[in-house]
Tab-separated table of C-alpha atoms in Angstrom:
chain	number	residue	atom	x	y	z
A	97	UNK	CA	-11.761	-6.902	-18.786
A	98	UNK	CA	-13.682	-4.097	-17.039
A	99	UNK	CA	-16.788	-6.208	-16.447
A	100	UNK	CA	-14.784	-9.204	-15.280
A	101	UNK	CA	-12.667	-7.098	-12.923
A	102	UNK	CA	-15.718	-5.483	-11.317
A	103	UNK	CA	-17.375	-8.884	-10.938
A	104	UNK	CA	-14.345	-10.312	-9.126
A	105	UNK	CA	-13.823	-7.169	-7.061
A	106	UNK	CA	-17.414	-7.244	-5.836
A	107	UNK	CA	-17.221	-10.986	-5.196
A	108	UNK	CA	-14.136	-10.442	-3.015
A	109	UNK	CA	-15.767	-7.558	-1.124
A	110	UNK	CA	-19.035	-9.451	-0.619
A	111	UNK	CA	-17.166	-12.461	0.740
A	112	UNK	CA	-15.093	-10.323	3.084
A	113	UNK	CA	-18.291	-8.780	4.445
A	114	UNK	CA	-19.766	-12.240	5.023
A	115	UNK	CA	-16.656	-13.538	6.762
A	116	UNK	CA	-16.219	-10.546	9.027
A	117	UNK	CA	-19.087	-8.541	10.475
A	118	UNK	CA	-17.795	-4.974	10.252
A	119	UNK	CA	-16.474	-4.650	13.821
A	120	UNK	CA	-14.768	-8.052	13.560
A	121	UNK	CA	-12.474	-7.138	10.645
A	122	UNK	CA	-8.905	-8.166	11.629
A	123	UNK	CA	-7.137	-7.062	13.661
A	124	UNK	CA	-10.350	-6.848	15.689
A	125	UNK	CA	-10.695	-3.445	17.310
A	126	UNK	CA	-7.431	-2.137	15.839
A	127	UNK	CA	-7.054	0.970	13.680
A	128	UNK	CA	-4.510	-0.723	11.460
A	129	UNK	CA	-3.432	-0.911	7.825
A	130	UNK	CA	-4.624	-4.531	7.426
A	131	UNK	CA	-8.177	-3.225	7.586
A	132	UNK	CA	-7.169	0.046	5.936
A	133	UNK	CA	-5.861	-1.462	2.705
A	134	UNK	CA	-8.791	-3.849	2.305
A	135	UNK	CA	-11.343	-1.117	2.987
A	136	UNK	CA	-9.610	1.404	0.737
A	137	UNK	CA	-9.942	-1.220	-1.998
A	138	UNK	CA	-13.620	-1.607	-1.089
A	139	UNK	CA	-14.061	2.167	-1.244
A	140	UNK	CA	-12.603	2.145	-4.759
A	141	UNK	CA	-15.100	-0.564	-5.733
A	142	UNK	CA	-17.855	1.612	-4.256
A	143	UNK	CA	-16.574	4.550	-6.328
A	144	UNK	CA	-17.046	2.465	-9.463
A	145	UNK	CA	-20.371	0.721	-8.783
A	146	UNK	CA	-21.992	3.109	-6.226
A	147	UNK	CA	-23.474	0.234	-4.208
A	148	UNK	CA	-24.147	1.831	-0.813
A	149	UNK	CA	-23.624	-1.420	1.113
A	150	UNK	CA	-19.871	-1.023	0.701
A	151	UNK	CA	-19.773	2.494	2.085
A	152	UNK	CA	-22.039	1.407	4.941
A	153	UNK	CA	-19.689	-1.439	5.852
A	154	UNK	CA	-16.660	0.896	5.829
A	155	UNK	CA	-18.458	3.426	8.019
A	156	UNK	CA	-19.561	0.772	10.510
A	157	UNK	CA	-15.982	-0.490	10.848
A	158	UNK	CA	-14.637	3.018	11.412
A	159	UNK	CA	-17.433	3.817	13.880
A	160	UNK	CA	-16.653	0.663	15.861
A	161	UNK	CA	-13.210	2.109	16.631
A	162	UNK	CA	-13.576	5.898	16.562
A	163	UNK	CA	-16.068	6.925	19.225
A	164	UNK	CA	-18.108	10.102	19.334
A	165	UNK	CA	-15.428	12.460	20.639
A	166	UNK	CA	-12.951	11.309	17.995
A	167	UNK	CA	-10.891	9.107	20.313
A	168	UNK	CA	-9.496	5.973	18.676
A	169	UNK	CA	-10.173	2.873	20.754
A	170	UNK	CA	-7.066	0.863	19.779
A	171	UNK	CA	-4.216	2.726	18.191
A	172	UNK	CA	-0.390	2.415	18.313
A	173	UNK	CA	0.899	5.973	18.049
A	174	UNK	CA	4.502	4.930	17.455
A	175	UNK	CA	3.997	2.906	14.274
A	176	UNK	CA	3.344	4.247	10.776
A	177	UNK	CA	1.246	1.125	10.153
A	178	UNK	CA	-1.497	2.536	12.365
A	179	UNK	CA	-2.122	5.694	10.327
A	180	UNK	CA	-2.807	4.356	6.847
A	181	UNK	CA	-6.508	3.719	7.563
A	182	UNK	CA	-6.854	7.453	8.171
A	183	UNK	CA	-7.410	7.932	4.442
A	184	UNK	CA	-10.894	6.447	4.923
A	185	UNK	CA	-11.932	9.315	7.183
A	186	UNK	CA	-11.819	11.985	4.482
A	187	UNK	CA	-14.569	10.546	2.251
A	188	UNK	CA	-16.621	9.639	5.331
A	189	UNK	CA	-16.432	13.222	6.548
A	190	UNK	CA	-17.396	14.534	3.107
A	191	UNK	CA	-20.440	12.285	3.011
A	192	UNK	CA	-21.640	12.270	6.633
A	193	UNK	CA	-20.134	15.467	8.132
A	194	UNK	CA	-19.447	13.849	11.500
A	195	UNK	CA	-16.959	15.960	13.408
A	196	UNK	CA	-15.324	12.970	15.109
A	197	UNK	CA	-13.644	12.093	11.800
A	198	UNK	CA	-12.007	15.519	11.606
A	199	UNK	CA	-11.049	15.329	15.283
A	200	UNK	CA	-9.191	12.086	14.652
A	201	UNK	CA	-7.549	13.469	11.507
A	202	UNK	CA	-6.302	16.556	13.326
A	203	UNK	CA	-4.746	14.243	15.912
A	204	UNK	CA	-3.036	12.226	13.160
A	205	UNK	CA	-1.869	15.395	11.426
A	206	UNK	CA	-0.120	16.665	14.523
A	207	UNK	CA	1.584	13.340	15.176
A	208	UNK	CA	2.803	12.912	11.571
A	209	UNK	CA	4.010	16.530	11.468
A	210	UNK	CA	6.354	15.726	14.381
A	211	UNK	CA	7.361	12.194	13.357
A	212	UNK	CA	10.843	10.946	14.219
A	213	UNK	CA	13.294	11.151	11.314
A	214	UNK	CA	16.822	9.996	10.471
A	215	UNK	CA	19.635	12.409	9.691
A	216	UNK	CA	18.414	12.892	6.115
A	217	UNK	CA	14.844	13.589	7.191
A	218	UNK	CA	13.457	10.132	6.457
A	219	UNK	CA	10.621	8.815	8.604
A	220	UNK	CA	11.466	6.071	11.080
A	221	UNK	CA	9.141	3.175	10.307
A	222	UNK	CA	8.377	2.733	13.997
A	223	UNK	CA	9.594	4.623	17.033
A	224	UNK	CA	11.202	1.385	18.273
A	225	UNK	CA	13.003	0.883	14.930
A	226	UNK	CA	15.269	3.931	15.172
A	227	UNK	CA	16.685	5.408	11.933
A	228	UNK	CA	15.044	2.689	9.793
A	229	UNK	CA	13.109	3.522	6.625
A	230	UNK	CA	10.972	0.726	5.163
A	231	UNK	CA	9.335	0.991	1.739
A	232	UNK	CA	6.052	0.004	3.406
A	233	UNK	CA	6.120	3.317	5.268
A	234	UNK	CA	5.511	5.366	2.133
A	235	UNK	CA	2.160	3.653	1.681
A	236	UNK	CA	1.292	4.060	5.352
A	237	UNK	CA	1.896	7.822	5.537
A	238	UNK	CA	2.471	9.218	2.024
A	239	UNK	CA	-1.114	9.335	0.665
A	240	UNK	CA	-2.359	10.451	4.086
A	241	UNK	CA	0.006	13.430	4.016
A	242	UNK	CA	-1.266	14.413	0.581
A	243	UNK	CA	-4.801	14.464	1.949
A	244	UNK	CA	-3.658	16.589	4.889
A	245	UNK	CA	-2.272	19.075	2.384
A	246	UNK	CA	-5.509	19.067	0.369
A	247	UNK	CA	-7.947	19.345	3.267
A	248	UNK	CA	-6.007	21.492	5.709
A	249	UNK	CA	-4.138	23.654	3.201
A	250	UNK	CA	-0.708	22.847	4.652
A	251	UNK	CA	1.721	22.621	1.753
A	252	UNK	CA	4.402	21.180	4.042
A	253	UNK	CA	2.723	17.802	3.632
A	254	UNK	CA	2.987	17.906	-0.174
A	255	UNK	CA	6.704	18.547	0.130
A	256	UNK	CA	7.309	15.994	2.844
A	257	UNK	CA	5.457	13.142	1.120
A	258	UNK	CA	7.543	13.728	-2.025
A	259	UNK	CA	10.678	13.978	0.102
A	260	UNK	CA	10.052	10.565	1.661
A	261	UNK	CA	9.554	8.945	-1.759
A	262	UNK	CA	12.710	10.496	-3.202
A	263	UNK	CA	14.814	9.666	-0.134
A	264	UNK	CA	13.910	6.021	-0.630
A	265	UNK	CA	14.734	6.181	-4.323
A	266	UNK	CA	18.059	7.905	-3.723
A	267	UNK	CA	19.233	5.751	-0.820
A	268	UNK	CA	17.674	2.295	-1.234
A	269	UNK	CA	18.418	1.270	-4.802
A	270	UNK	CA	19.727	-2.158	-5.763
A	271	UNK	CA	22.452	-1.782	-8.409
A	272	UNK	CA	21.593	-5.163	-9.979
A	273	UNK	CA	17.844	-4.762	-10.507
A	274	UNK	CA	17.469	-0.990	-10.331
A	275	UNK	CA	14.635	-1.595	-7.869
A	276	UNK	CA	14.561	-0.708	-4.193
A	277	UNK	CA	15.598	-2.848	-1.250
A	278	UNK	CA	13.006	-3.427	1.431
A	279	UNK	CA	14.657	-1.333	4.135
A	280	UNK	CA	17.491	1.022	5.040
A	281	UNK	CA	19.020	1.733	8.439
A	282	UNK	CA	20.766	5.090	8.350
A	283	UNK	CA	22.609	4.192	11.566
A	284	UNK	CA	23.854	0.890	10.038
A	285	UNK	CA	23.406	-0.814	13.406
A	286	UNK	CA	20.491	-3.238	13.014
A	287	UNK	CA	21.458	-6.848	12.271
A	288	UNK	CA	20.074	-6.957	8.714
A	289	UNK	CA	21.835	-3.752	7.587
A	290	UNK	CA	24.925	-3.747	5.404
A	291	UNK	CA	27.680	-2.182	7.509
A	292	UNK	CA	28.692	0.223	4.714
A	293	UNK	CA	25.352	1.161	3.142
A	294	UNK	CA	22.832	0.363	5.867
A	295	UNK	CA	20.697	-1.462	3.283
A	296	UNK	CA	18.830	-4.719	3.636
A	297	UNK	CA	19.754	-7.432	1.156
A	298	UNK	CA	16.605	-8.219	-0.848
A	299	UNK	CA	13.933	-6.681	-3.063
A	300	UNK	CA	10.755	-7.947	-1.432
A	301	UNK	CA	7.798	-7.917	-3.799
A	302	UNK	CA	5.070	-6.500	-1.585
A	303	UNK	CA	7.321	-3.746	-0.244
A	304	UNK	CA	8.210	-2.398	-3.687
A	305	UNK	CA	4.514	-2.822	-4.503
A	306	UNK	CA	3.575	-0.505	-1.637
A	307	UNK	CA	6.136	1.984	-2.923
A	308	UNK	CA	4.877	2.220	-6.506
A	309	UNK	CA	1.234	2.328	-5.395
A	310	UNK	CA	1.911	5.073	-2.841
A	311	UNK	CA	3.918	7.111	-5.343
A	312	UNK	CA	0.955	7.118	-7.739
A	313	UNK	CA	-1.354	8.197	-4.932
A	314	UNK	CA	1.039	11.046	-4.151
A	315	UNK	CA	1.228	12.090	-7.799
A	316	UNK	CA	-2.551	12.004	-8.098
A	317	UNK	CA	-2.853	14.885	-5.605
A	318	UNK	CA	0.457	16.657	-6.208
A	319	UNK	CA	-0.021	20.099	-7.823
A	320	UNK	CA	0.977	20.243	-11.479
A	321	UNK	CA	3.462	23.042	-10.738
A	322	UNK	CA	5.211	21.308	-7.850
A	323	UNK	CA	8.998	21.557	-8.453
A	324	UNK	CA	9.559	17.823	-7.826
A	325	UNK	CA	6.603	16.525	-9.808
A	326	UNK	CA	8.517	15.617	-12.978
A	327	UNK	CA	11.257	13.969	-10.937
A	328	UNK	CA	8.738	11.795	-9.118
A	329	UNK	CA	7.011	10.874	-12.373
A	330	UNK	CA	10.396	9.826	-13.759
A	331	UNK	CA	11.054	7.667	-10.692
A	332	UNK	CA	7.652	5.966	-10.961
A	333	UNK	CA	8.076	5.337	-14.665
A	334	UNK	CA	11.522	3.856	-14.063
A	335	UNK	CA	10.344	1.582	-11.232
A	336	UNK	CA	7.343	0.223	-13.129
A	337	UNK	CA	9.347	-0.278	-16.303
A	338	UNK	CA	11.916	-2.301	-14.368
A	339	UNK	CA	9.245	-4.268	-12.518
A	340	UNK	CA	7.654	-5.258	-15.826
A	341	UNK	CA	10.846	-7.038	-16.877
A	342	UNK	CA	10.533	-9.425	-13.918
A	343	UNK	CA	6.989	-10.566	-14.739
A	344	UNK	CA	6.934	-14.357	-15.041
A	345	UNK	CA	6.439	-15.309	-18.684
A	346	UNK	CA	4.287	-18.359	-17.922
A	347	UNK	CA	2.026	-17.257	-15.088
A	348	UNK	CA	1.935	-13.492	-15.590
A	349	UNK	CA	2.701	-13.062	-11.887
A	350	UNK	CA	5.728	-11.923	-9.898
A	351	UNK	CA	7.909	-13.695	-7.345
A	352	UNK	CA	8.204	-13.139	-3.611
A	353	UNK	CA	11.810	-11.929	-4.003
A	354	UNK	CA	12.085	-9.892	-7.185
A	355	UNK	CA	15.251	-10.320	-9.227
A	356	UNK	CA	15.981	-13.830	-7.942
A	357	UNK	CA	13.286	-15.683	-9.823
A	358	UNK	CA	15.529	-18.640	-10.699
A	359	UNK	CA	16.861	-19.236	-7.205
A	360	UNK	CA	15.636	-22.357	-5.448
A	361	UNK	CA	12.719	-21.829	-3.124
A	362	UNK	CA	11.440	-18.556	-4.570
A	363	UNK	CA	7.703	-18.591	-5.310
A	364	UNK	CA	4.928	-16.680	-7.042
A	365	UNK	CA	3.318	-14.267	-4.586
A	366	UNK	CA	-0.219	-12.955	-4.971
A	367	UNK	CA	-0.272	-9.603	-3.183
A	368	UNK	CA	2.734	-8.119	-4.986
A	369	UNK	CA	1.360	-9.380	-8.309
A	370	UNK	CA	-1.886	-7.522	-7.616
A	371	UNK	CA	-0.091	-4.337	-6.534
A	372	UNK	CA	2.179	-4.299	-9.605
A	373	UNK	CA	-0.773	-4.933	-11.924
A	374	UNK	CA	-2.809	-2.209	-10.226
A	375	UNK	CA	0.047	0.294	-10.362
A	376	UNK	CA	0.741	-0.287	-14.055
A	377	UNK	CA	-2.920	0.082	-14.955
A	378	UNK	CA	-3.233	3.284	-12.949
A	379	UNK	CA	0.009	4.675	-14.387
A	380	UNK	CA	-1.310	4.088	-17.917
A	381	UNK	CA	-4.553	5.869	-16.993
A	382	UNK	CA	-2.568	8.803	-15.560
A	383	UNK	CA	-0.380	9.057	-18.671
A	384	UNK	CA	2.792	8.008	-16.859
A	385	UNK	CA	3.205	4.748	-18.764
A	386	UNK	CA	2.640	3.968	-22.410
A	387	UNK	CA	-0.468	2.013	-23.411
A	388	UNK	CA	1.753	-0.971	-24.295
A	389	UNK	CA	2.000	-1.802	-20.580
A	390	UNK	CA	-1.644	-2.866	-20.640
A	391	UNK	CA	-0.374	-6.171	-21.998
A	392	UNK	CA	1.479	-6.688	-18.694
A	393	UNK	CA	-1.646	-5.589	-16.840
A	394	UNK	CA	-3.887	-8.100	-18.615
A	395	UNK	CA	-1.402	-10.925	-18.075
A	396	UNK	CA	-1.039	-9.990	-14.419
A	397	UNK	CA	-4.785	-9.898	-13.819
A	398	UNK	CA	-5.470	-13.165	-15.612
A	399	UNK	CA	-2.486	-14.760	-13.882
A	400	UNK	CA	-3.813	-13.921	-10.421
A	401	UNK	CA	-7.318	-15.137	-11.341
A	402	UNK	CA	-6.073	-18.469	-12.691
A	403	UNK	CA	-3.300	-19.081	-10.140
A	404	UNK	CA	-4.657	-17.691	-6.871
A	405	UNK	CA	-8.464	-17.361	-7.002
A	406	UNK	CA	-10.906	-20.156	-6.241
A	407	UNK	CA	-14.559	-20.355	-5.222
A	408	UNK	CA	-15.681	-22.622	-2.395
A	409	UNK	CA	-19.207	-22.834	-1.004
A	410	UNK	CA	-20.103	-19.651	-2.851
A	411	UNK	CA	-17.268	-17.701	-1.287
A	412	UNK	CA	-14.220	-16.033	-2.820
A	413	UNK	CA	-10.815	-17.441	-1.825
A	414	UNK	CA	-7.427	-15.862	-2.501
A	415	UNK	CA	-4.342	-17.991	-1.911
A	416	UNK	CA	-0.576	-17.514	-2.080
A	417	UNK	CA	-0.480	-14.361	0.053
A	418	UNK	CA	2.603	-13.809	2.194
A	419	UNK	CA	1.736	-13.053	5.812
A	420	UNK	CA	2.944	-9.861	7.507
A	421	UNK	CA	6.709	-9.684	7.205
A	422	UNK	CA	9.681	-7.893	8.700
A	423	UNK	CA	13.134	-7.487	7.157
A	424	UNK	CA	15.544	-10.351	6.497
A	425	UNK	CA	17.667	-12.264	4.015
A	426	UNK	CA	16.582	-14.384	1.045
A	427	UNK	CA	15.914	-17.463	3.161
A	428	UNK	CA	13.775	-15.420	5.516
A	429	UNK	CA	11.482	-14.168	2.743
A	430	UNK	CA	11.072	-17.448	0.887
A	431	UNK	CA	10.268	-19.278	4.112
A	432	UNK	CA	7.508	-16.883	5.126
A	433	UNK	CA	4.173	-18.724	5.419
A	434	UNK	CA	1.346	-18.044	2.992
A	435	UNK	CA	-2.311	-17.866	3.852
A	436	UNK	CA	-5.719	-17.618	2.232
A	437	UNK	CA	-7.678	-14.373	2.332
A	438	UNK	CA	-5.073	-12.424	4.283
A	439	UNK	CA	-6.146	-8.781	4.165
A	440	UNK	CA	-2.834	-7.706	2.592
A	441	UNK	CA	-3.817	-9.807	-0.403
A	442	UNK	CA	-7.540	-9.080	-0.335
A	443	UNK	CA	-6.877	-5.356	-0.284
A	444	UNK	CA	-4.351	-5.540	-3.095
A	445	UNK	CA	-6.683	-7.722	-5.161
A	446	UNK	CA	-9.662	-5.409	-4.754
A	447	UNK	CA	-7.548	-2.324	-5.524
A	448	UNK	CA	-6.450	-4.044	-8.744
A	449	UNK	CA	-10.005	-4.982	-9.697
A	450	UNK	CA	-11.364	-1.510	-9.019
A	451	UNK	CA	-8.712	0.124	-11.192
A	452	UNK	CA	-9.321	-2.294	-14.064
A	453	UNK	CA	-13.074	-1.712	-13.753
A	454	UNK	CA	-12.757	2.065	-14.277
């Protein structure tokens, strides 16, 4: 499986590079997580195969947006989505020692340190979504905070990243599935929020995928003696164990809305299937899950390859990827359009391949 995973991961990266000259990667000119997740996957492929063309492409994209004095050309300060790509700057600084990367990271660090929070200390997902926590937000800012702690020696960021993960676990759980709802409004005022709990109504696949992936990234850098480490390991083990029970027995994939697989209109979704497969494989490698979960991993990987991957005119194509999505009810999620080669899916696919190639 290692050889096959690396082959597909490189094929996906090579095709992405052909489709989008570095500065053209969507959203063009934006320092955004769409590019961030796909390029973090590419960096993981680079870490496995050491082909310098991948690192060069990542650097050229970053340099097209971050100019010499460290100013970011296009950047929405009030949205967590626009910080995730910051994780790329750390390895670039280590390799190339360009001060503009550290200048940008210091800017991000100050903004995240003073981020708006709800009454329990949970990050607002966006400044114009007051009091709302979305699972997506842990992926956007959790791993970045861990790197702040590592590089700048500020232990606050270790504690706060763990705090965000545990707040979601403690306040966003679905009693039926044991998984986490997509979002929570502590003010209980937004239209999708339950008036008693503030919770949204569905377990959206990609959102819980972001959560379990981010939690592993946090654990990877969290000191062994951190007082909440064992608690967070327990949460991750519980989430992945529960997710495994919803894997489709025929395809090996997972559905757009997890826990409602038999309801009319629900469909197999590619990006969450990749994220779940990646997270299980990484959790086994880290000793969080038992080796038996590699059966789920193999079925997930082969399911995505057979169900969602095609080759056309020598190029890699990935189908069945839900486009960017807000918060809604069941009908909202199942009626979201799908697209080919959306960077949410490409990034998730390449992350999965890189982990399986290790």
